Amino acid sequence: MPETGTTPATGKILRGCRAFWLTFNGTDWTCLGKDTDDLSMELNPDTEQVKNVQGEVTFVNNGYTPTLSNDSYIARREDAIYPNLQTISDTLATDDERTSATLLVATLTDEVKESVTKTLTGKGFTVPVKITVDSDGGGTSGYAIAFTVSEDGGRVQGTVSVTNKVPTFTPEDGASGASLDEPAQTKTGGSLSD
């Protein structure tokens, strides 16, 4: 058995090691998934197989349009994203100013809950996103605001450290965002938390 604080070289990676954070202002992050046992990013590949007249089959991958649907978000006053989601829902906002956010995705050394007692590290990316509120209301378990996160730019790869569920992102040297439709563009950045 490995020592405490080290990452095993083999074995399955627990689901809690893959974490998603969302921010509307670049500094105040909310870790997603508190009220769900299933939260996944759908990559939505645009692929096709083309058969020519000679009988040859060619596989074509036209790219991805990643989305993350959080249909079980229970609003909490302390969540940094709550006021923004409420505004989008109340005003049916579609403008960039109110619907633009940043998503941080990381695969950590341990489950994110362990960051309360130690600093976790891992690799991940940030990406600009647009937020669409799908519904609000829900059942008696709490006021739910279902929303979809759609990538709206290039991903910037880097390293992540997490303390008390708060992430700090450091872009790789020379990191650039890989566009969904165009060649990569250079991004600058630094820590995304205080």
mmCIF file of C-alpha atoms in Angstrom:
data_model
loop_
_atom_site.group_PDB
_atom_site.id
_atom_site.type_symbol
_atom_site.label_atom_id
_atom_site.label_comp_id
_atom_site.label_asym_id
_atom_site.label_seq_id
_atom_site.Cartn_x
_atom_site.Cartn_y
_atom_site.Cartn_z
ATOM 1 C CA MET A 1 0.000 0.000 0.000
ATOM 2 C CA PRO A 2 1.384 3.443 -0.933
ATOM 3 C CA GLU A 3 2.284 6.034 1.674
ATOM 4 C CA THR A 4 -0.252 8.688 2.553
ATOM 5 C CA GLY A 5 0.076 11.641 0.199
ATOM 6 C CA THR A 6 1.485 9.690 -2.749
ATOM 7 C CA THR A 7 -0.342 8.781 -5.904
ATOM 8 C CA PRO A 8 -0.486 5.045 -6.659
ATOM 9 C CA ALA A 9 1.108 4.002 -9.956
ATOM 10 C CA THR A 10 -1.673 1.517 -10.735
ATOM 11 C CA GLY A 11 -5.363 1.001 -10.029
ATOM 12 C CA LYS A 12 -8.549 2.765 -10.952
ATOM 13 C CA ILE A 13 -8.923 6.507 -10.546
ATOM 14 C CA LEU A 14 -11.803 7.386 -8.240
ATOM 15 C CA ARG A 15 -14.555 9.604 -9.683
ATOM 16 C CA GLY A 16 -13.900 12.258 -7.024
ATOM 17 C CA CYS A 17 -10.440 12.856 -8.538
ATOM 18 C CA ARG A 18 -11.989 14.415 -11.672
ATOM 19 C CA ALA A 19 -13.311 17.799 -10.597
ATOM 20 C CA PHE A 20 -15.135 20.683 -12.287
ATOM 21 C CA TRP A 21 -15.148 24.308 -11.088
ATOM 22 C CA LEU A 22 -17.041 27.256 -12.522
ATOM 23 C CA THR A 23 -16.445 30.999 -12.087
ATOM 24 C CA PHE A 24 -18.082 34.084 -13.524
ATOM 25 C CA ASN A 25 -15.391 36.521 -12.327
ATOM 26 C CA GLY A 26 -12.143 34.517 -12.633
ATOM 27 C CA THR A 27 -11.452 34.385 -8.892
ATOM 28 C CA ASP A 28 -14.472 32.997 -6.998
ATOM 29 C CA TRP A 29 -14.851 29.319 -7.881
ATOM 30 C CA THR A 30 -17.703 26.898 -7.196
ATOM 31 C CA CYS A 31 -16.908 23.189 -7.282
ATOM 32 C CA LEU A 32 -19.716 21.446 -9.176
ATOM 33 C CA GLY A 33 -21.324 18.122 -8.307
ATOM 34 C CA LYS A 34 -22.243 18.477 -4.632
ATOM 35 C CA ASP A 35 -25.810 17.236 -5.162
ATOM 36 C CA THR A 36 -25.287 14.555 -7.779
ATOM 37 C CA ASP A 37 -23.705 11.145 -8.197
ATOM 38 C CA ASP A 38 -23.207 11.624 -11.949
ATOM 39 C CA LEU A 39 -21.635 14.648 -13.621
ATOM 40 C CA SER A 40 -20.020 14.222 -17.012
ATOM 41 C CA MET A 41 -18.744 16.375 -19.820
ATOM 42 C CA GLU A 42 -20.256 15.289 -23.108
ATOM 43 C CA LEU A 43 -17.688 15.758 -25.868
ATOM 44 C CA ASN A 44 -20.233 15.549 -28.711
ATOM 45 C CA PRO A 45 -17.876 14.404 -31.476
ATOM 46 C CA ASP A 46 -18.932 15.197 -35.044
ATOM 47 C CA THR A 47 -17.800 12.064 -36.874
ATOM 48 C CA GLU A 48 -18.754 10.167 -39.972
ATOM 49 C CA GLN A 49 -17.671 7.188 -41.998
ATOM 50 C CA VAL A 50 -17.532 7.756 -45.734
ATOM 51 C CA LYS A 51 -17.469 4.892 -48.215
ATOM 52 C CA ASN A 52 -16.146 5.640 -51.680
ATOM 53 C CA VAL A 53 -17.032 3.869 -54.932
ATOM 54 C CA GLN A 54 -14.017 1.558 -54.541
ATOM 55 C CA GLY A 55 -15.464 0.189 -51.324
ATOM 56 C CA GLU A 56 -12.934 1.927 -49.080
ATOM 57 C CA VAL A 57 -14.208 3.352 -45.800
ATOM 58 C CA THR A 58 -12.709 6.533 -44.388
ATOM 59 C CA PHE A 59 -13.293 7.799 -40.856
ATOM 60 C CA VAL A 60 -13.646 11.580 -40.566
ATOM 61 C CA ASN A 61 -13.587 13.460 -37.257
ATOM 62 C CA ASN A 62 -14.818 17.038 -37.754
ATOM 63 C CA GLY A 63 -14.169 18.067 -34.139
ATOM 64 C CA TYR A 64 -15.992 18.343 -30.839
ATOM 65 C CA THR A 65 -18.586 20.619 -29.236
ATOM 66 C CA PRO A 66 -18.179 19.828 -25.513
ATOM 67 C CA THR A 67 -20.999 20.536 -23.064
ATOM 68 C CA LEU A 68 -21.573 19.819 -19.400
ATOM 69 C CA SER A 69 -25.168 19.591 -18.155
ATOM 70 C CA ASN A 70 -25.711 20.123 -14.455
ATOM 71 C CA ASP A 71 -29.373 19.257 -14.056
ATOM 72 C CA SER A 72 -29.133 18.652 -10.311
ATOM 73 C CA TYR A 73 -27.526 21.888 -9.071
ATOM 74 C CA ILE A 74 -29.185 22.927 -5.808
ATOM 75 C CA ALA A 75 -28.746 26.675 -5.300
ATOM 76 C CA ARG A 76 -26.813 27.734 -2.212
ATOM 77 C CA ARG A 77 -26.414 31.347 -1.114
ATOM 78 C CA GLU A 78 -22.701 30.766 -0.445
ATOM 79 C CA ASP A 79 -21.982 29.495 -3.981
ATOM 80 C CA ALA A 80 -20.229 32.165 -6.045
ATOM 81 C CA ILE A 81 -22.133 31.086 -9.166
ATOM 82 C CA TYR A 82 -25.602 31.292 -7.619
ATOM 83 C CA PRO A 83 -26.312 35.045 -8.174
ATOM 84 C CA ASN A 84 -25.242 34.788 -11.821
ATOM 85 C CA LEU A 85 -27.381 31.717 -12.475
ATOM 86 C CA GLN A 86 -30.345 33.423 -10.795
ATOM 87 C CA THR A 87 -29.841 36.502 -12.985
ATOM 88 C CA ILE A 88 -29.718 34.393 -16.157
ATOM 89 C CA SER A 89 -32.876 32.575 -15.103
ATOM 90 C CA ASP A 90 -34.785 35.701 -14.018
ATOM 91 C CA THR A 91 -33.871 37.842 -17.028
ATOM 92 C CA LEU A 92 -33.555 35.098 -19.654
ATOM 93 C CA ALA A 93 -30.136 36.576 -20.388
ATOM 94 C CA THR A 94 -28.406 35.678 -23.624
ATOM 95 C CA ASP A 95 -25.771 38.419 -23.739
ATOM 96 C CA ASP A 96 -22.069 37.672 -23.332
ATOM 97 C CA GLU A 97 -21.682 39.911 -20.284
ATOM 98 C CA ARG A 98 -24.073 37.861 -18.139
ATOM 99 C CA THR A 99 -23.605 34.372 -19.606
ATOM 100 C CA SER A 100 -19.785 34.207 -19.995
ATOM 101 C CA ALA A 101 -17.836 32.182 -17.443
ATOM 102 C CA THR A 102 -14.716 30.031 -17.105
ATOM 103 C CA LEU A 103 -14.665 26.291 -16.496
ATOM 104 C CA LEU A 104 -11.713 24.568 -14.818
ATOM 105 C CA VAL A 105 -11.419 20.802 -15.144
ATOM 106 C CA ALA A 106 -8.731 18.780 -13.361
ATOM 107 C CA THR A 107 -7.750 15.215 -12.575
ATOM 108 C CA LEU A 108 -6.268 15.302 -9.074
ATOM 109 C CA THR A 109 -4.037 13.029 -7.002
ATOM 110 C CA ASP A 110 -6.911 12.312 -4.587
ATOM 111 C CA GLU A 111 -10.644 12.946 -4.401
ATOM 112 C CA VAL A 112 -11.436 16.655 -4.120
ATOM 113 C CA LYS A 113 -12.924 16.140 -0.626
ATOM 114 C CA GLU A 114 -9.377 15.364 0.620
ATOM 115 C CA SER A 115 -8.320 18.954 -0.159
ATOM 116 C CA VAL A 116 -9.880 20.018 3.151
ATOM 117 C CA THR A 117 -6.928 18.434 5.000
ATOM 118 C CA LYS A 118 -4.130 18.578 2.399
ATOM 119 C CA THR A 119 -3.152 20.243 -0.861
ATOM 120 C CA LEU A 120 -3.946 18.182 -3.944
ATOM 121 C CA THR A 121 -2.259 18.525 -7.313
ATOM 122 C CA GLY A 122 -3.060 17.436 -10.823
ATOM 123 C CA LYS A 123 -3.309 18.387 -14.455
ATOM 124 C CA GLY A 124 -6.185 20.059 -16.178
ATOM 125 C CA PHE A 125 -7.395 22.913 -18.304
ATOM 126 C CA THR A 126 -9.400 26.115 -18.251
ATOM 127 C CA VAL A 127 -11.765 27.107 -21.018
ATOM 128 C CA PRO A 128 -14.113 30.044 -21.644
ATOM 129 C CA VAL A 129 -17.737 28.915 -21.583
ATOM 130 C CA LYS A 130 -21.284 30.165 -22.056
ATOM 131 C CA ILE A 131 -23.996 29.292 -19.539
ATOM 132 C CA THR A 132 -27.579 28.480 -20.466
ATOM 133 C CA VAL A 133 -30.158 27.956 -17.720
ATOM 134 C CA ASP A 134 -32.411 25.059 -18.689
ATOM 135 C CA SER A 135 -34.960 25.211 -15.852
ATOM 136 C CA ASP A 136 -35.459 26.315 -12.278
ATOM 137 C CA GLY A 137 -37.612 25.050 -9.446
ATOM 138 C CA GLY A 138 -37.367 21.345 -8.719
ATOM 139 C CA GLY A 139 -38.611 19.134 -5.927
ATOM 140 C CA THR A 140 -38.643 19.421 -2.160
ATOM 141 C CA SER A 141 -34.924 18.655 -1.747
ATOM 142 C CA GLY A 142 -34.050 22.262 -2.566
ATOM 143 C CA TYR A 143 -34.339 25.002 -5.159
ATOM 144 C CA ALA A 144 -32.731 23.618 -8.304
ATOM 145 C CA ILE A 145 -31.314 25.577 -11.231
ATOM 146 C CA ALA A 146 -30.491 23.235 -14.099
ATOM 147 C CA PHE A 147 -27.891 24.670 -16.458
ATOM 148 C CA THR A 148 -25.685 23.729 -19.386
ATOM 149 C CA VAL A 149 -22.064 24.767 -19.821
ATOM 150 C CA SER A 150 -20.949 25.058 -23.474
ATOM 151 C CA GLU A 151 -17.294 25.588 -24.383
ATOM 152 C CA ASP A 152 -16.731 28.883 -26.190
ATOM 153 C CA GLY A 153 -13.033 28.999 -27.003
ATOM 154 C CA GLY A 154 -9.753 27.192 -26.715
ATOM 155 C CA ARG A 155 -8.649 25.098 -23.768
ATOM 156 C CA VAL A 156 -5.519 26.174 -21.913
ATOM 157 C CA GLN A 157 -3.630 23.208 -20.437
ATOM 158 C CA GLY A 158 -1.796 23.451 -17.142
ATOM 159 C CA THR A 159 -1.342 22.243 -13.588
ATOM 160 C CA VAL A 160 -3.793 22.613 -10.745
ATOM 161 C CA SER A 161 -3.385 22.686 -6.988
ATOM 162 C CA VAL A 162 -6.403 22.544 -4.682
ATOM 163 C CA THR A 163 -6.606 23.539 -1.035
ATOM 164 C CA ASN A 164 -9.934 23.438 0.824
ATOM 165 C CA LYS A 165 -11.703 22.817 -2.515
ATOM 166 C CA VAL A 166 -10.315 26.097 -3.944
ATOM 167 C CA PRO A 167 -8.265 25.630 -7.131
ATOM 168 C CA THR A 168 -5.196 27.471 -8.348
ATOM 169 C CA PHE A 169 -4.411 27.033 -12.043
ATOM 170 C CA THR A 170 -0.969 27.521 -13.588
ATOM 171 C CA PRO A 171 -0.818 27.396 -17.398
ATOM 172 C CA GLU A 172 1.924 25.327 -19.000
ATOM 173 C CA ASP A 173 4.830 27.352 -20.351
ATOM 174 C CA GLY A 174 3.780 28.569 -23.763
ATOM 175 C CA ALA A 175 0.283 27.218 -23.198
ATOM 176 C CA SER A 176 -2.150 27.956 -25.936
ATOM 177 C CA GLY A 177 -5.823 27.282 -26.290
ATOM 178 C CA ALA A 178 -6.717 24.577 -28.752
ATOM 179 C CA SER A 179 -9.662 26.045 -30.600
ATOM 180 C CA LEU A 180 -12.686 23.947 -31.334
ATOM 181 C CA ASP A 181 -12.670 25.033 -34.971
ATOM 182 C CA GLU A 182 -9.467 26.989 -35.608
ATOM 183 C CA PRO A 183 -5.713 26.704 -34.991
ATOM 184 C CA ALA A 184 -4.543 27.324 -31.420
ATOM 185 C CA GLN A 185 -4.246 30.890 -30.166
ATOM 186 C CA THR A 186 -1.796 31.962 -27.478
ATOM 187 C CA LYS A 187 -3.305 32.628 -24.041
ATOM 188 C CA THR A 188 -1.788 34.326 -21.038
ATOM 189 C CA GLY A 189 -2.749 33.766 -17.459
ATOM 190 C CA GLY A 190 -1.775 32.944 -13.958
ATOM 191 C CA SER A 191 -3.412 31.909 -10.748
ATOM 192 C CA LEU A 192 -7.166 31.917 -10.904
ATOM 193 C CA SER A 193 -7.694 32.105 -7.174
ATOM 194 C CA ASP A 194 -6.590 34.379 -4.366
#
